[in-house]
Amino acid sequence: MVKRNESKIEFAKEIILKNFYFLEEKYYYTSIPKIEESNIFIESLDVEYTNEIRRRKINISFIKGKLSDDTKYTFTISITRTPYTGIEDFFSMSNYLQSLGKDFNTSIINDFDKSEADIIVKKIAEALKEHASKIIEGAIWLETYYPRRD
């Protein structure tokens, strides 16, 4: 069973590195994949892209967790302005897309499917290019972006 889990983590790492290579090539970010130990999730992977000059850290995560009786595999992406000084320095791509009415499903329930995972990661990469290119360039930051409850 451990081997099956490791292969999912390894596959997730490969497709993240492949689909987000443009961050290294075009924007000179460096990547560091980390398999995380967690009490909350069954297992998780973070691929962190950092660019000190642009003062940005981009985190793409793959998480395997339990949801009732189901196993849920989820991909997420966030951008943090560095140095992080507070919640205003955090950008959730999912929340931003949701505010635009352009959010999409980034989870797979129960049966991990490699082709579905690849499609999800490609969509996340395209959404980042389309909606946050100025942020990853370091040209702007949405100062008032962080979603608040009214």
Coordinates of N, CA and C in Angstrom, one line a residue:
M1 N 0.8 -1.2 0.0 CA 0.0 0.0 0.0 C 0.9 1.3 0.0
V2 N 1.9 1.3 0.7 CA 2.8 2.4 0.8 C 3.3 2.8 -0.6
K3 N 3.7 1.7 -1.4 CA 4.2 1.9 -2.8 C 3.1 2.6 -3.6
R4 N 1.9 2.2 -3.5 CA 0.8 2.9 -4.3 C 0.7 4.4 -3.9
N5 N 0.8 4.7 -2.6 CA 0.7 6.1 -2.2 C 1.9 6.9 -2.7
E6 N 3.1 6.2 -2.6 CA 4.3 6.9 -3.1 C 4.2 7.2 -4.6
S7 N 3.7 6.3 -5.3 CA 3.6 6.5 -6.8 C 2.6 7.7 -7.1
K8 N 1.6 7.9 -6.3 CA 0.7 9.0 -6.5 C 1.4 10.3 -6.2
I9 N 2.1 10.3 -5.1 CA 2.9 11.5 -4.7 C 3.9 11.8 -5.8
E10 N 4.6 10.8 -6.2 CA 5.7 10.9 -7.3 C 5.0 11.4 -8.6
F11 N 3.9 10.9 -9.0 CA 3.2 11.3 -10.2 C 2.8 12.7 -10.0
A12 N 2.2 13.1 -8.9 CA 1.8 14.5 -8.6 C 3.0 15.4 -8.7
K13 N 4.1 15.0 -8.2 CA 5.3 15.9 -8.2 C 5.7 16.1 -9.7
E14 N 5.8 15.0 -10.4 CA 6.2 15.1 -11.8 C 5.3 16.0 -12.7
I15 N 4.0 15.9 -12.5 CA 3.1 16.7 -13.3 C 3.1 18.2 -12.9
I16 N 3.3 18.4 -11.6 CA 3.4 19.8 -11.1 C 4.7 20.4 -11.7
L17 N 5.8 19.7 -11.6 CA 7.1 20.2 -12.1 C 7.0 20.4 -13.6
K18 N 6.4 19.5 -14.3 CA 6.3 19.7 -15.8 C 5.4 20.9 -16.1
N19 N 4.2 21.0 -15.5 CA 3.3 22.1 -15.9 C 3.7 23.4 -15.4
F20 N 4.5 23.5 -14.3 CA 4.9 24.8 -13.8 C 6.3 25.1 -14.1
Y21 N 6.9 24.4 -15.0 CA 8.3 24.7 -15.4 C 8.5 26.1 -15.9
F22 N 7.4 26.7 -16.5 CA 7.5 28.1 -17.0 C 7.9 29.1 -15.9
L23 N 7.6 28.7 -14.6 CA 8.0 29.6 -13.5 C 9.5 29.7 -13.4
E24 N 10.1 28.6 -13.7 CA 11.6 28.5 -13.6 C 12.2 29.2 -14.9
E25 N 11.6 28.8 -16.0 CA 12.2 29.2 -17.3 C 11.9 30.7 -17.6
K26 N 10.7 31.1 -17.4 CA 10.4 32.5 -17.8 C 10.6 33.5 -16.7
Y27 N 10.3 33.1 -15.4 CA 10.3 34.0 -14.3 C 11.4 33.8 -13.3
Y28 N 12.3 32.8 -13.5 CA 13.5 32.5 -12.7 C 13.1 32.1 -11.3
Y29 N 12.1 31.4 -11.1 CA 11.8 30.9 -9.8 C 12.6 29.6 -9.6
T30 N 12.9 29.2 -8.4 CA 13.5 27.9 -8.1 C 12.5 27.1 -7.4
S31 N 12.5 25.8 -7.6 CA 11.5 24.9 -7.1 C 12.1 23.9 -6.0
I32 N 11.3 23.7 -5.0 CA 11.7 22.7 -4.0 C 10.5 21.9 -3.7
P33 N 10.5 20.6 -4.1 CA 9.4 19.7 -3.7 C 9.6 19.1 -2.3
K34 N 8.5 19.1 -1.5 CA 8.6 18.6 -0.1 C 7.4 17.7 0.1
I35 N 7.7 16.4 0.5 CA 6.6 15.5 1.0 C 6.5 15.8 2.5
E36 N 5.3 16.3 2.9 CA 5.0 16.7 4.2 C 4.4 15.7 5.1
E37 N 4.9 15.7 6.3 CA 4.2 14.8 7.4 C 3.1 15.7 7.9
S38 N 1.9 15.1 8.2 CA 0.8 15.8 8.7 C -0.1 15.0 9.5
N39 N -0.7 15.6 10.6 CA -1.7 14.9 11.4 C -3.1 15.1 10.8
I40 N -3.2 16.1 9.9 CA -4.5 16.5 9.3 C -4.8 15.6 8.1
F41 N -3.8 15.5 7.2 CA -4.0 14.8 5.9 C -3.3 13.4 6.0
I42 N -3.7 12.5 5.1 CA -3.1 11.2 5.0 C -1.7 11.4 4.5
E43 N -1.5 12.2 3.5 CA -0.2 12.6 3.0 C -0.4 13.8 2.2
S44 N 0.8 14.5 2.0 CA 0.7 15.7 1.2 C 2.1 16.0 0.6
L45 N 2.0 16.8 -0.5 CA 3.2 17.2 -1.2 C 3.1 18.7 -1.4
D46 N 4.1 19.4 -1.2 CA 4.2 20.9 -1.5 C 5.3 21.1 -2.5
V47 N 5.1 21.7 -3.6 CA 6.1 22.1 -4.5 C 6.2 23.7 -4.4
E48 N 7.3 24.1 -3.8 CA 7.4 25.6 -3.5 C 8.3 26.2 -4.5
Y49 N 7.8 27.2 -5.2 CA 8.6 28.0 -6.1 C 8.9 29.4 -5.5
T50 N 10.2 29.8 -5.5 CA 10.6 31.0 -4.8 C 11.4 31.9 -5.7
N51 N 11.1 33.2 -5.7 CA 11.9 34.2 -6.4 C 12.1 35.3 -5.4
E52 N 13.3 35.4 -4.9 CA 13.7 36.5 -3.9 C 13.6 37.9 -4.5
I53 N 14.0 38.0 -5.7 CA 14.0 39.3 -6.4 C 12.5 39.8 -6.6
R54 N 11.7 38.9 -7.0 CA 10.3 39.3 -7.2 C 9.5 39.3 -5.9
R55 N 10.1 38.8 -4.8 CA 9.5 38.8 -3.5 C 8.2 37.9 -3.5
R56 N 8.3 36.8 -4.1 CA 7.1 35.9 -4.2 C 7.5 34.5 -3.9
K57 N 6.5 33.7 -3.3 CA 6.6 32.3 -3.1 C 5.3 31.7 -3.6
I58 N 5.4 30.8 -4.5 CA 4.2 30.1 -5.1 C 4.2 28.7 -4.6
N59 N 3.1 28.3 -4.0 CA 3.0 26.9 -3.4 C 1.9 26.1 -4.1
I60 N 2.3 25.0 -4.7 CA 1.4 24.1 -5.4 C 1.3 22.9 -4.5
S61 N 0.2 22.5 -4.0 CA 0.0 21.4 -3.1 C -0.8 20.3 -3.7
F62 N -0.5 19.1 -3.3 CA -1.2 17.9 -3.6 C -1.5 17.2 -2.3
I63 N -2.8 17.0 -1.9 CA -3.2 16.5 -0.6 C -4.1 15.3 -0.8
K64 N -3.8 14.3 0.0 CA -4.7 13.1 0.1 C -5.3 13.2 1.5
G65 N -6.6 13.2 1.5 CA -7.3 13.3 2.8 C -8.6 12.5 2.8
K66 N -9.2 12.4 4.0 CA -10.5 11.7 4.1 C -11.6 12.7 4.2
L67 N -12.7 12.4 3.5 CA -13.9 13.2 3.5 C -15.0 12.2 3.7
S68 N -15.6 12.1 4.9 CA -16.5 11.1 5.3 C -15.9 9.7 5.0
D69 N -16.5 8.9 4.2 CA -16.0 7.6 3.8 C -15.2 7.6 2.6
D70 N -15.0 8.8 2.0 CA -14.3 8.9 0.7 C -12.9 9.4 0.9
T71 N -12.0 9.0 0.0 CA -10.6 9.5 -0.1 C -10.7 10.6 -1.1
K72 N -10.1 11.8 -0.8 CA -10.1 13.0 -1.6 C -8.7 13.4 -2.0
Y73 N -8.4 13.5 -3.2 CA -7.1 14.0 -3.7 C -7.3 15.4 -4.3
T74 N -6.6 16.4 -3.7 CA -6.8 17.8 -4.1 C -5.5 18.5 -4.4
F75 N -5.6 19.3 -5.5 CA -4.5 20.2 -5.9 C -4.9 21.6 -5.5
T76 N -4.0 22.4 -4.9 CA -4.2 23.8 -4.6 C -3.0 24.6 -5.0
I77 N -3.2 25.9 -5.2 CA -2.1 26.9 -5.4 C -2.4 28.2 -4.7
S78 N -1.3 28.7 -4.1 CA -1.4 30.0 -3.5 C -0.1 30.7 -3.7
I79 N -0.1 32.1 -3.6 CA 1.0 32.9 -3.7 C 1.2 33.7 -2.5
T80 N 2.4 33.8 -2.0 CA 2.7 34.6 -0.8 C 3.7 35.7 -1.2
R81 N 3.4 36.9 -0.7 CA 4.4 37.9 -0.9 C 5.4 37.8 0.2
T82 N 6.7 37.9 -0.1 CA 7.7 37.8 1.0 C 8.5 39.2 1.1
P83 N 8.8 39.5 2.3 CA 8.6 38.7 3.6 C 7.1 38.8 3.9
Y84 N 6.6 37.7 4.4 CA 5.2 37.6 4.8 C 5.0 38.4 6.1
T85 N 4.1 39.4 6.1 CA 3.9 40.2 7.3 C 2.5 40.1 7.8
G86 N 1.6 39.4 7.1 CA 0.2 39.2 7.5 C -0.6 38.7 6.4
I87 N -1.9 38.6 6.7 CA -2.9 37.9 5.8 C -3.0 38.7 4.5
E88 N -2.7 39.9 4.4 CA -2.7 40.7 3.2 C -1.6 40.2 2.2
D89 N -0.7 39.5 2.7 CA 0.4 39.0 1.8 C 0.1 37.6 1.3
F90 N -1.1 37.1 1.4 CA -1.5 35.7 1.0 C -2.5 35.8 -0.1
F91 N -2.3 35.1 -1.2 CA -3.2 35.1 -2.4 C -3.6 33.7 -2.7
S92 N -4.9 33.4 -2.5 CA -5.4 32.0 -2.8 C -6.0 32.1 -4.2
M93 N -5.4 31.3 -5.1 CA -5.9 31.3 -6.5 C -7.3 30.8 -6.6
S94 N -7.7 29.8 -5.8 CA -9.0 29.3 -5.8 C -10.1 30.4 -5.4
N95 N -9.8 31.1 -4.3 CA -10.7 32.1 -3.9 C -10.8 33.2 -4.9
Y96 N -9.7 33.6 -5.5 CA -9.7 34.6 -6.5 C -10.5 34.2 -7.7
L97 N -10.3 33.0 -8.2 CA -11.1 32.5 -9.3 C -12.6 32.4 -9.0
Q98 N -12.9 32.0 -7.8 CA -14.3 32.0 -7.3 C -14.9 33.3 -7.3
S99 N -14.1 34.4 -6.9 CA -14.7 35.7 -7.0 C -14.9 36.2 -8.4
L100 N -14.2 35.6 -9.4 CA -14.5 36.0 -10.8 C -15.5 35.1 -11.4
G101 N -16.0 34.0 -10.7 CA -16.9 33.1 -11.2 C -16.3 32.1 -12.2
K102 N -14.9 31.9 -12.0 CA -14.2 31.0 -12.9 C -13.5 29.9 -12.2
D103 N -14.0 29.6 -11.0 CA -13.4 28.5 -10.2 C -13.7 27.1 -10.9
F104 N -12.9 26.1 -10.7 CA -13.2 24.8 -11.2 C -12.8 23.8 -10.2
N105 N -13.2 22.5 -10.4 CA -13.0 21.5 -9.4 C -11.5 21.0 -9.5
T106 N -10.8 21.0 -8.4 CA -9.4 20.6 -8.4 C -9.2 19.3 -7.5
S107 N -10.3 18.5 -7.4 CA -10.2 17.3 -6.6 C -10.7 16.1 -7.4
I108 N -10.2 15.0 -6.9 CA -10.5 13.7 -7.4 C -11.0 12.9 -6.2
I109 N -12.2 12.2 -6.3 CA -12.7 11.5 -5.2 C -12.5 10.0 -5.4
N110 N -12.0 9.3 -4.4 CA -11.7 7.9 -4.3 C -10.7 7.3 -5.2
D111 N -11.0 7.2 -6.5 CA -10.0 6.6 -7.4 C -9.1 7.6 -8.1
F112 N -7.9 7.6 -7.7 CA -6.9 8.5 -8.3 C -6.7 8.2 -9.7
D113 N -7.0 9.1 -10.6 CA -6.8 8.9 -12.0 C -5.7 9.8 -12.6
K114 N -4.7 9.3 -13.1 CA -3.5 10.1 -13.6 C -3.9 11.1 -14.7
S115 N -4.7 10.7 -15.6 CA -5.1 11.6 -16.7 C -5.9 12.7 -16.1
E116 N -6.8 12.5 -15.2 CA -7.6 13.5 -14.6 C -6.8 14.5 -13.8
A117 N -5.8 13.9 -13.0 CA -4.9 14.7 -12.3 C -4.1 15.6 -13.2
D118 N -3.6 15.1 -14.3 CA -2.9 15.9 -15.3 C -3.7 17.0 -15.8
I119 N -5.0 16.8 -16.1 CA -5.9 17.8 -16.6 C -6.1 18.9 -15.6
I120 N -6.3 18.5 -14.3 CA -6.4 19.5 -13.3 C -5.2 20.4 -13.1
V121 N -4.0 19.8 -13.1 CA -2.8 20.6 -12.9 C -2.6 21.5 -14.1
K122 N -2.9 21.1 -15.3 CA -2.8 21.9 -16.5 C -3.7 23.1 -16.4
K123 N -5.0 22.9 -15.9 CA -5.9 24.0 -15.8 C -5.5 25.0 -14.7
I124 N -4.9 24.5 -13.6 CA -4.4 25.4 -12.6 C -3.2 26.2 -13.2
A125 N -2.3 25.6 -13.9 CA -1.2 26.4 -14.5 C -1.7 27.4 -15.5
E126 N -2.7 27.1 -16.3 CA -3.3 28.0 -17.3 C -4.0 29.2 -16.5
A127 N -4.7 28.8 -15.5 CA -5.4 29.9 -14.7 C -4.4 30.8 -14.1
L128 N -3.3 30.3 -13.6 CA -2.2 31.1 -13.0 C -1.6 32.1 -14.1
K129 N -1.4 31.6 -15.2 CA -0.8 32.4 -16.3 C -1.8 33.5 -16.7
E130 N -3.1 33.1 -16.8 CA -4.1 34.0 -17.3 C -4.5 35.1 -16.3
H131 N -4.6 34.7 -15.0 CA -5.2 35.6 -14.0 C -4.2 36.2 -13.0
A132 N -3.0 35.6 -13.0 CA -2.0 36.1 -12.0 C -0.6 36.4 -12.5
S133 N -0.5 36.5 -13.8 CA 0.8 36.7 -14.4 C 1.5 38.0 -13.9
K134 N 0.8 39.1 -13.7 CA 1.4 40.3 -13.1 C 1.8 40.1 -11.7
I135 N 1.1 39.3 -11.0 CA 1.5 39.0 -9.6 C 2.8 38.2 -9.5
I136 N 2.9 37.1 -10.4 CA 4.1 36.3 -10.3 C 5.3 37.0 -10.9
E137 N 5.0 38.0 -11.8 CA 6.1 38.8 -12.4 C 6.7 39.8 -11.3
G138 N 5.9 40.0 -10.2 CA 6.2 40.9 -9.2 C 5.8 42.4 -9.5
A139 N 5.1 42.6 -10.6 CA 4.7 43.9 -11.1 C 3.6 44.5 -10.2
I140 N 2.7 43.7 -9.7 CA 1.6 44.2 -8.8 C 1.4 43.2 -7.7
W141 N 0.6 43.7 -6.7 CA 0.1 42.8 -5.7 C -1.3 43.4 -5.4
L142 N -2.3 42.5 -5.3 CA -3.7 42.9 -5.0 C -3.8 43.2 -3.5
E143 N -3.5 44.4 -3.1 CA -3.5 44.8 -1.7 C -4.7 44.5 -1.0
T144 N -5.9 44.6 -1.6 CA -7.1 44.4 -0.9 C -7.8 43.1 -1.3
Y145 N -7.0 42.2 -1.9 CA -7.5 41.0 -2.4 C -8.1 40.0 -1.4
Y146 N -7.4 39.8 -0.3 CA -7.7 38.7 0.6 C -9.2 38.7 0.9
P147 N -9.9 37.6 0.6 CA -11.4 37.5 0.8 C -11.8 37.7 2.2
R148 N -12.8 38.5 2.4 CA -13.2 38.7 3.8 C -14.7 38.3 3.9
R149 N -15.1 38.0 5.1 CA -16.6 37.7 5.3 C -17.2 39.0 5.7
D150 N -18.4 39.2 5.1 CA -19.1 40.5 5.4 C -20.0 40.3 6.6

